[in-house]
Short mmCIF file of C-alpha atoms in Angstrom, two decimals:
data_model
loop_
_atom_site.label_atom_id
_atom_site.label_comp_id
_atom_site.label_asym_id
_atom_site.label_seq_id
_atom_site.Cartn_x
_atom_site.Cartn_y
_atom_site.Cartn_z
CA MET A 1 39.28 -34.69 51.04
CA GLU A 2 35.76 -36.19 51.80
CA THR A 3 32.74 -34.22 52.28
CA ASP A 4 31.00 -33.64 55.62
CA LYS A 5 28.20 -35.97 56.15
CA ARG A 6 26.91 -33.67 59.18
CA PRO A 7 23.87 -30.92 58.26
CA PRO A 8 25.28 -27.51 57.76
CA GLY A 9 23.85 -26.23 61.38
CA GLU A 10 25.66 -29.03 63.40
CA GLY A 11 29.28 -28.96 64.50
CA HIS A 12 29.98 -25.16 63.27
CA GLY A 13 28.58 -23.52 66.39
CA GLY A 14 25.26 -22.76 65.14
CA GLY A 15 26.68 -21.60 61.82
CA ASP A 16 25.44 -17.79 62.96
CA GLY A 17 27.68 -15.36 61.97
CA CYS A 18 28.73 -11.93 63.94
CA LEU A 19 26.25 -9.61 62.10
CA VAL A 20 23.06 -12.19 62.72
CA GLY A 21 24.27 -12.47 66.40
CA VAL A 22 24.45 -8.16 66.81
CA ILE A 23 20.56 -7.87 65.45
CA ARG A 24 18.84 -11.05 66.99
CA LEU A 25 18.89 -10.15 70.53
CA PRO A 26 17.49 -6.76 70.27
CA VAL A 27 14.53 -8.52 68.08
CA LYS A 28 13.90 -11.25 70.30
CA ILE A 29 13.25 -8.49 73.44
CA LEU A 30 11.19 -6.38 71.32
CA ALA A 31 9.17 -9.52 70.19
CA VAL A 32 8.60 -10.57 74.10
CA LEU A 33 7.61 -6.95 75.34
CA VAL A 34 5.43 -5.57 72.55
CA VAL A 35 4.46 -8.14 70.02
CA LEU A 36 3.63 -10.98 72.37
CA PRO A 37 1.48 -9.04 74.82
CA VAL A 38 -0.45 -7.06 71.74
CA ARG A 39 -1.09 -10.82 70.43
CA VAL A 40 -2.34 -11.60 73.53
CA VAL A 41 -4.64 -8.94 74.07
CA TRP A 42 -6.21 -9.54 70.15
CA GLU A 43 -6.88 -13.33 71.03
CA LEU A 44 -8.85 -12.42 74.11
CA LEU A 45 -10.77 -9.73 72.17
CA VAL A 46 -11.46 -12.45 69.23
CA ALA A 47 -12.43 -14.92 71.58
CA GLY A 48 -14.71 -12.59 73.85
CA GLY A 49 -16.10 -11.49 70.78
CA ARG A 50 -17.13 -14.93 69.31
CA ALA A 51 -18.72 -15.67 72.49
CA THR A 52 -20.73 -12.83 73.11
CA HIS A 53 -21.93 -13.18 69.06
CA ARG A 54 -22.98 -16.69 70.19
CA HIS A 55 -24.56 -16.74 73.47
CA VAL A 56 -25.81 -12.98 73.50
CA LEU A 57 -26.31 -11.74 70.23
CA ALA A 58 -27.59 -14.39 68.23
CA PRO A 59 -30.22 -15.38 70.61
CA LEU A 60 -31.38 -11.70 71.17
CA TYR A 61 -31.88 -11.43 67.40
CA VAL A 62 -33.66 -14.81 66.89
CA HIS A 63 -35.92 -14.38 69.85
CA VAL A 64 -36.60 -10.58 70.12
CA VAL A 65 -35.36 -8.48 67.46
CA GLU A 66 -36.57 -10.93 64.20
CA PRO A 67 -40.14 -10.95 65.82
CA LEU A 68 -40.40 -7.05 66.23
CA LEU A 69 -39.13 -6.67 62.76
CA ARG A 70 -41.62 -8.99 61.56
CA ALA A 71 -44.70 -7.24 63.24
CA LEU A 72 -43.53 -3.83 62.35
CA GLY A 73 -43.48 -4.73 58.43
CA TRP A 74 -47.00 -6.25 59.01
CA LEU A 75 -48.44 -3.25 60.58
CA LEU A 76 -46.53 -1.18 57.92
CA ALA A 77 -48.08 -3.25 55.33
CA THR A 78 -51.58 -2.75 57.00
CA LEU A 79 -51.35 0.87 57.37
CA LEU A 80 -50.28 1.15 53.50
CA LYS A 81 -53.31 -0.83 52.43
CA LEU A 82 -55.85 1.10 54.43
CA VAL A 83 -54.46 4.36 53.32
CA LEU A 84 -53.47 3.67 49.84
CA VAL A 85 -55.30 0.41 48.47
CA TRP A 86 -58.23 -0.11 50.14
CA PRO A 87 -59.93 3.73 49.46
CA TRP A 88 -59.37 2.98 45.80
CA VAL A 89 -60.72 -0.75 45.92
CA GLY A 90 -63.80 0.68 47.64
CA LEU A 91 -64.18 3.97 45.34
CA TRP A 92 -64.04 1.39 42.50
CA ARG A 93 -66.21 -1.01 43.78
CA TYR A 94 -69.24 0.47 45.11
CA LEU A 95 -69.27 3.99 43.13
CA ILE A 96 -67.55 3.86 40.00
CA THR A 97 -68.72 0.50 38.90
CA PRO A 98 -72.44 1.06 39.79
CA VAL A 99 -72.20 4.51 38.17
CA GLY A 100 -70.86 2.95 34.92
CA ARG A 101 -73.18 -0.07 34.82
CA GLY A 102 -76.32 2.92 35.12
CA LEU A 103 -74.54 4.70 32.30
CA ALA A 104 -74.10 2.24 30.31
CA TRP A 105 -77.85 0.87 30.61
CA LEU A 106 -78.83 4.59 30.36
CA GLY A 107 -76.89 4.86 26.86
CA ARG A 108 -78.34 1.12 25.77
CA GLY A 109 -82.14 2.35 26.19
CA ALA A 110 -81.65 5.72 24.74
CA TYR A 111 -80.20 4.26 21.40
CA ALA A 112 -82.46 1.62 21.29
CA TYR A 113 -85.60 3.81 22.02
CA LEU A 114 -84.59 7.29 20.64
CA LEU A 115 -81.32 7.46 18.37
CA ALA A 116 -82.35 4.31 16.29
CA PRO A 117 -85.74 5.05 15.41
CA ALA A 118 -84.72 8.91 14.82
CA GLY A 119 -82.34 7.57 12.67
CA ARG A 120 -84.42 5.26 10.69
CA ILE A 121 -86.99 7.89 10.26
CA LEU A 122 -84.32 10.29 9.33
CA MET A 123 -82.93 7.90 6.57
CA THR A 124 -86.17 7.11 5.39
CA TYR A 125 -88.17 10.26 4.63
CA LEU A 126 -84.99 12.34 4.11
CA LEU A 127 -81.84 11.16 3.73
CA ARG A 128 -82.75 8.23 0.85
CA PRO A 129 -84.84 10.54 -0.99
CA LEU A 130 -82.27 13.40 -1.23
CA GLY A 131 -79.88 10.98 -2.39
CA ALA A 132 -81.92 9.73 -5.09
CA ALA A 133 -82.53 13.21 -6.16
CA LEU A 134 -79.28 14.06 -6.19
CA ALA A 135 -78.00 10.89 -7.88
CA TRP A 136 -80.72 11.61 -10.51
CA ILE A 137 -79.31 15.35 -11.29
CA GLY A 138 -75.38 14.13 -11.41
CA ARG A 139 -76.43 11.46 -14.19
CA GLY A 140 -78.25 13.90 -16.02
CA GLY A 141 -75.89 16.51 -16.04
CA LEU A 142 -72.98 13.81 -16.74
CA ARG A 143 -75.09 12.81 -19.65
CA TYR A 144 -76.37 15.93 -21.09
CA LEU A 145 -73.52 18.36 -20.15
CA LEU A 146 -70.13 16.87 -19.05
CA ALA A 147 -69.97 14.26 -21.69
CA PRO A 148 -70.22 16.45 -24.46
CA LEU A 149 -68.18 18.82 -22.91
CA ALA A 150 -65.62 16.05 -22.26
CA GLN A 151 -65.91 14.94 -25.74
CA GLY A 152 -65.14 18.22 -27.28
CA VAL A 153 -61.89 18.47 -25.12
CA THR A 154 -60.96 15.14 -26.25
CA TRP A 155 -61.51 15.84 -29.94
CA ILE A 156 -59.51 19.50 -29.64
CA LEU A 157 -56.42 17.80 -27.55
CA TRP A 158 -56.44 14.95 -30.30
CA ALA A 159 -56.26 17.49 -33.01
CA LEU A 160 -53.41 19.59 -31.36
CA ALA A 161 -51.72 16.26 -30.73
CA MET A 162 -52.19 15.13 -34.76
CA THR A 163 -51.08 18.72 -35.68
CA LEU A 164 -47.89 19.28 -33.48
CA CYS A 165 -46.49 15.81 -33.22
CA VAL A 166 -47.92 13.31 -35.79
CA TRP A 167 -48.76 15.28 -38.81
CA PRO A 168 -45.19 16.87 -39.59
CA TRP A 169 -43.39 13.78 -39.08
CA ALA A 170 -45.83 11.80 -41.33
CA ALA A 171 -45.14 14.65 -43.88
CA LEU A 172 -41.14 14.52 -43.21
CA TRP A 173 -41.35 10.61 -43.54
CA ARG A 174 -43.78 10.97 -46.64
CA TYR A 175 -42.32 13.94 -48.69
CA VAL A 176 -38.73 13.94 -47.90
CA LEU A 177 -37.19 11.07 -46.45
CA VAL A 178 -38.82 8.43 -48.68
CA PRO A 179 -37.91 10.37 -51.92
CA VAL A 180 -34.49 10.69 -50.65
CA GLY A 181 -34.23 6.89 -49.81
CA ARG A 182 -35.68 5.66 -53.15
CA GLY A 183 -33.06 8.17 -54.72
CA ILE A 184 -30.30 7.02 -52.71
CA ALA A 185 -31.36 2.95 -53.08
CA TRP A 186 -31.45 4.13 -56.85
CA LEU A 187 -27.90 5.47 -57.05
CA ALA A 188 -26.76 2.73 -54.96
CA ALA A 189 -28.09 -0.10 -57.02
CA ALA A 190 -26.73 1.80 -60.40
CA VAL A 191 -23.03 2.40 -59.09
CA HIS A 192 -23.33 -1.43 -57.61
CA ARG A 193 -24.30 -2.73 -61.14
CA TYR A 194 -22.42 -0.41 -63.74
CA VAL A 195 -19.43 -0.07 -61.85
CA LEU A 196 -18.55 -2.23 -58.74
CA THR A 197 -20.00 -5.33 -60.49
CA PRO A 198 -17.52 -4.85 -63.48
CA VAL A 199 -14.72 -3.51 -61.52
CA GLY A 200 -15.17 -6.82 -59.15
CA HIS A 201 -15.00 -8.90 -62.13
CA GLY A 202 -11.95 -7.27 -63.76
CA LEU A 203 -10.03 -7.72 -60.22
CA LEU A 204 -10.98 -11.32 -59.70
CA TRP A 205 -9.70 -12.18 -63.33
CA LEU A 206 -6.53 -9.98 -62.98
CA ALA A 207 -5.91 -11.91 -59.81
CA ALA A 208 -6.60 -15.32 -61.45
CA ALA A 209 -4.39 -14.41 -64.61
CA VAL A 210 -1.38 -13.09 -61.93
CA PHE A 211 -1.69 -16.39 -59.84
CA ARG A 212 -1.79 -18.64 -63.14
CA HIS A 213 0.56 -17.13 -64.94
CA LEU A 214 3.05 -15.51 -62.48
CA LEU A 215 2.96 -16.49 -58.75
CA ARG A 216 2.38 -20.28 -59.61
CA PRO A 217 5.37 -20.36 -61.98
CA VAL A 218 7.78 -18.86 -59.45
CA GLY A 219 6.41 -20.61 -56.64
CA LEU A 220 7.15 -23.95 -58.63
CA GLY A 221 10.77 -22.62 -59.64
CA LEU A 222 11.42 -22.08 -55.85
CA ALA A 223 10.31 -25.18 -54.79
CA TRP A 224 12.09 -27.16 -57.22
CA LEU A 225 15.55 -24.51 -56.59
CA VAL A 226 14.92 -25.37 -52.49
CA ALA A 227 14.56 -29.25 -53.14
CA ALA A 228 17.67 -29.18 -55.70
CA LEU A 229 19.95 -27.15 -52.99
CA TYR A 230 18.74 -29.61 -50.32
CA ARG A 231 19.60 -33.04 -52.27
CA TYR A 232 22.74 -32.10 -54.24
CA LEU A 233 24.21 -29.03 -51.64
CA LEU A 234 22.70 -29.48 -48.00
CA ARG A 235 22.44 -33.53 -47.18
CA PRO A 236 25.80 -34.22 -49.04
CA LEU A 237 27.13 -31.28 -46.78
CA GLY A 238 25.57 -32.67 -43.70
CA THR A 239 26.52 -36.02 -44.10
CA TYR A 240 30.07 -35.83 -45.31
CA VAL A 241 31.25 -33.10 -43.45
CA LEU A 242 29.11 -31.55 -40.41
CA ARG A 243 28.56 -34.83 -38.87
CA PRO A 244 31.90 -35.87 -38.66
CA ILE A 245 32.83 -32.55 -37.40
CA GLY A 246 30.09 -32.78 -34.50
CA ARG A 247 31.15 -36.53 -33.82
CA VAL A 248 34.96 -35.28 -33.67
CA LEU A 249 33.90 -32.50 -31.22
CA VAL A 250 31.76 -34.71 -29.02
CA GLY A 251 34.68 -37.44 -28.81
CA ALA A 252 36.94 -34.08 -27.46
CA TRP A 253 34.40 -33.05 -25.43
CA HIS A 254 34.36 -36.20 -23.63
CA VAL A 255 37.63 -36.44 -23.30
CA ALA A 256 38.39 -32.77 -22.01
CA GLY A 257 35.94 -33.74 -19.35
CA ARG A 258 37.80 -36.76 -18.11
CA ILE A 259 40.74 -34.86 -18.14
CA LEU A 260 39.00 -32.30 -16.21
CA ALA A 261 37.91 -34.74 -13.79
CA ALA A 262 41.64 -36.33 -13.05
CA LEU A 263 42.68 -33.15 -12.69
CA TRP A 264 40.11 -31.86 -10.34
CA GLN A 265 40.93 -35.48 -8.52
CA GLY A 266 44.95 -34.72 -8.45
CA LEU A 267 43.92 -30.93 -6.98
CA LYS A 268 41.82 -32.97 -4.25
CA TRP A 269 44.40 -35.48 -3.03
CA VAL A 270 46.99 -32.61 -3.11
CA GLY A 271 44.96 -30.27 -0.70
CA ARG A 272 44.23 -33.13 1.59
CA VAL A 273 47.99 -33.79 1.75
CA LEU A 274 48.94 -30.50 2.34
CA VAL A 275 46.40 -28.71 3.95
CA GLY A 276 43.98 -31.43 5.45
CA TRP A 277 45.93 -33.90 7.20
CA PRO A 278 48.37 -31.24 8.77
CA ALA A 279 45.16 -29.31 10.07
CA SER A 280 43.44 -32.62 11.62
CA TRP A 281 46.83 -33.34 13.21
CA VAL A 282 46.99 -29.84 14.67
CA TYR A 283 43.44 -29.94 15.79
CA ARG A 284 43.88 -33.41 17.68
CA TYR A 285 47.56 -33.45 18.90
CA VAL A 286 47.56 -29.47 19.60
CA LEU A 287 44.33 -27.61 19.96
CA THR A 288 42.31 -30.01 21.81
CA PRO A 289 44.94 -30.75 24.45
CA ALA A 290 45.13 -26.82 25.24
CA GLY A 291 41.07 -26.90 25.16
CA HIS A 292 40.98 -28.99 27.53
CA ALA A 293 44.04 -27.74 29.97
CA VAL A 294 42.05 -24.27 29.62
CA ARG A 295 38.62 -25.82 30.49
CA GLU A 296 40.23 -27.75 33.64
CA VAL A 297 42.01 -24.28 34.62
CA TRP A 298 38.65 -22.61 34.24
CA ARG A 299 36.30 -24.88 36.23
CA THR A 300 38.99 -25.01 39.20
CA GLY A 301 39.09 -21.13 39.40
CA ARG A 302 35.34 -20.91 38.91
CA ALA A 303 35.10 -23.52 41.69
CA ALA A 304 37.31 -21.63 43.83
CA VAL A 305 35.46 -18.18 43.45
CA ARG A 306 32.25 -20.06 44.54
CA GLU A 307 34.16 -21.34 47.51
CA ALA A 308 35.46 -18.15 48.59
CA ARG A 309 32.12 -16.31 47.85
CA ALA A 310 30.29 -18.71 50.08
CA THR A 311 33.14 -18.61 52.90
CA VAL A 312 32.60 -14.76 53.12
CA ARG A 313 28.55 -15.09 53.18
CA ARG A 314 28.67 -17.50 55.96
CA ALA A 315 31.24 -15.44 57.89
CA LEU A 316 28.91 -12.27 57.62
CA PHE A 317 25.52 -13.65 57.85
CA GLY A 318 25.94 -17.24 58.94
CA THR A 319 24.15 -20.50 57.56
CA PRO A 320 20.42 -20.42 56.95
CA PRO A 321 18.32 -22.30 59.73
CA VAL A 322 18.17 -26.10 58.71
CA GLU A 323 15.29 -28.70 59.95
CA PRO A 324 16.37 -31.61 62.01
CA THR A 325 17.98 -34.10 59.83
CA ARG A 326 15.46 -37.17 60.45
CA SER A 327 12.42 -34.53 59.75
CA ARG A 328 14.29 -32.95 56.68
CA ALA A 329 15.46 -36.29 55.02
CA ARG A 330 12.42 -38.01 55.37
CA THR A 331 10.72 -38.98 52.45
CA LEU A 332 6.95 -38.35 51.56
CA GLY A 333 4.57 -40.91 52.21
CA SER A 334 7.53 -43.25 53.99
CA THR A 335 8.32 -43.40 58.05
CA THR A 336 11.63 -44.25 57.14
CA ALA A 337 14.34 -41.43 56.77
CA ALA A 338 16.56 -41.10 53.97
CA GLY A 339 19.34 -40.02 56.33
CA ASN A 340 19.65 -43.82 57.89
CA THR A 341 21.33 -44.71 54.28
CA PRO A 342 24.97 -44.18 54.45
CA ALA A 343 26.30 -41.37 52.12
CA PRO A 344 28.45 -41.92 48.75
CA GLU A 345 31.98 -41.06 49.51
CA ILE A 346 32.69 -38.38 46.89
CA SER A 347 35.45 -36.01 46.84
CA LEU A 348 35.13 -32.19 46.58
CA HIS A 349 36.86 -32.02 43.38
CA GLU A 350 34.66 -34.58 41.61
CA ARG A 351 31.51 -32.98 42.90
CA GLN A 352 32.63 -29.83 41.32
CA GLY A 353 33.96 -31.54 38.10
#
């Protein structure tokens, strides 16, 4: 069975199902009676609006409305200047500025011819002599009154500070801490001279005697004993007993390793013969063909289900509308239709597989 080379919409009665044929006629009637008149009226309104905007509203705005708006803006700006700007400019220019200049001229004249001479006279004949007299009085009071008073207060404070803070600590240091410290130093020197020094010399002599007459002979004896034990007992024991035993144990270890390796190889061979080869044979000659058969059955059943589902869909809804063969099969950027080339002859089972 070869595939059909014709498009799905050709040779099958249009490919429309019964349900699509029942719904399509009322929809076409509704589109002709309602949608088409509404679309025509909408297009007429759009065209009329564009023509009105291009030939009426735009020239009216350019030649009438825009000049009127510009004239109105200029008029409003002029009125605002007349009402809000120019009165304040005239007031500042013709009233405030001349009045300010006159007041400044009067102020400079009053300062130059009235206030400055009066100030100089007042400073020369009143304030300066008064300041000199007050300074002389202040210097005399400071020299003959405040200076002795300050010296007396300073001496009193110094005496109080020495009495309360310095002299008690000085007396404590001189009459208590210094004698006590000297007594403690004399006692420490006596203890060091007559107690610690003889005791230290005695301990040093005792330690030297113990080291010379006890520890050194004992240490020498222990060293000789250890050397003798190593020479006459431990070294012969290691040479003639422990070393041969170690060599025997190492050889036994190597022999046991070889025996275990041989046993492991034998077990591996037995496992391969008894388990591996039968399992490989079962997988290759039983499970693999069974799996291929199950896969073919599954593919065939799935293809049958797809074909039945497609048949039901075509019976209910029909095939979707398709383009003509030449326009649908034409390649991008080419003038030759791809449908002119013969289709490969492939069976349905080969496609599904």
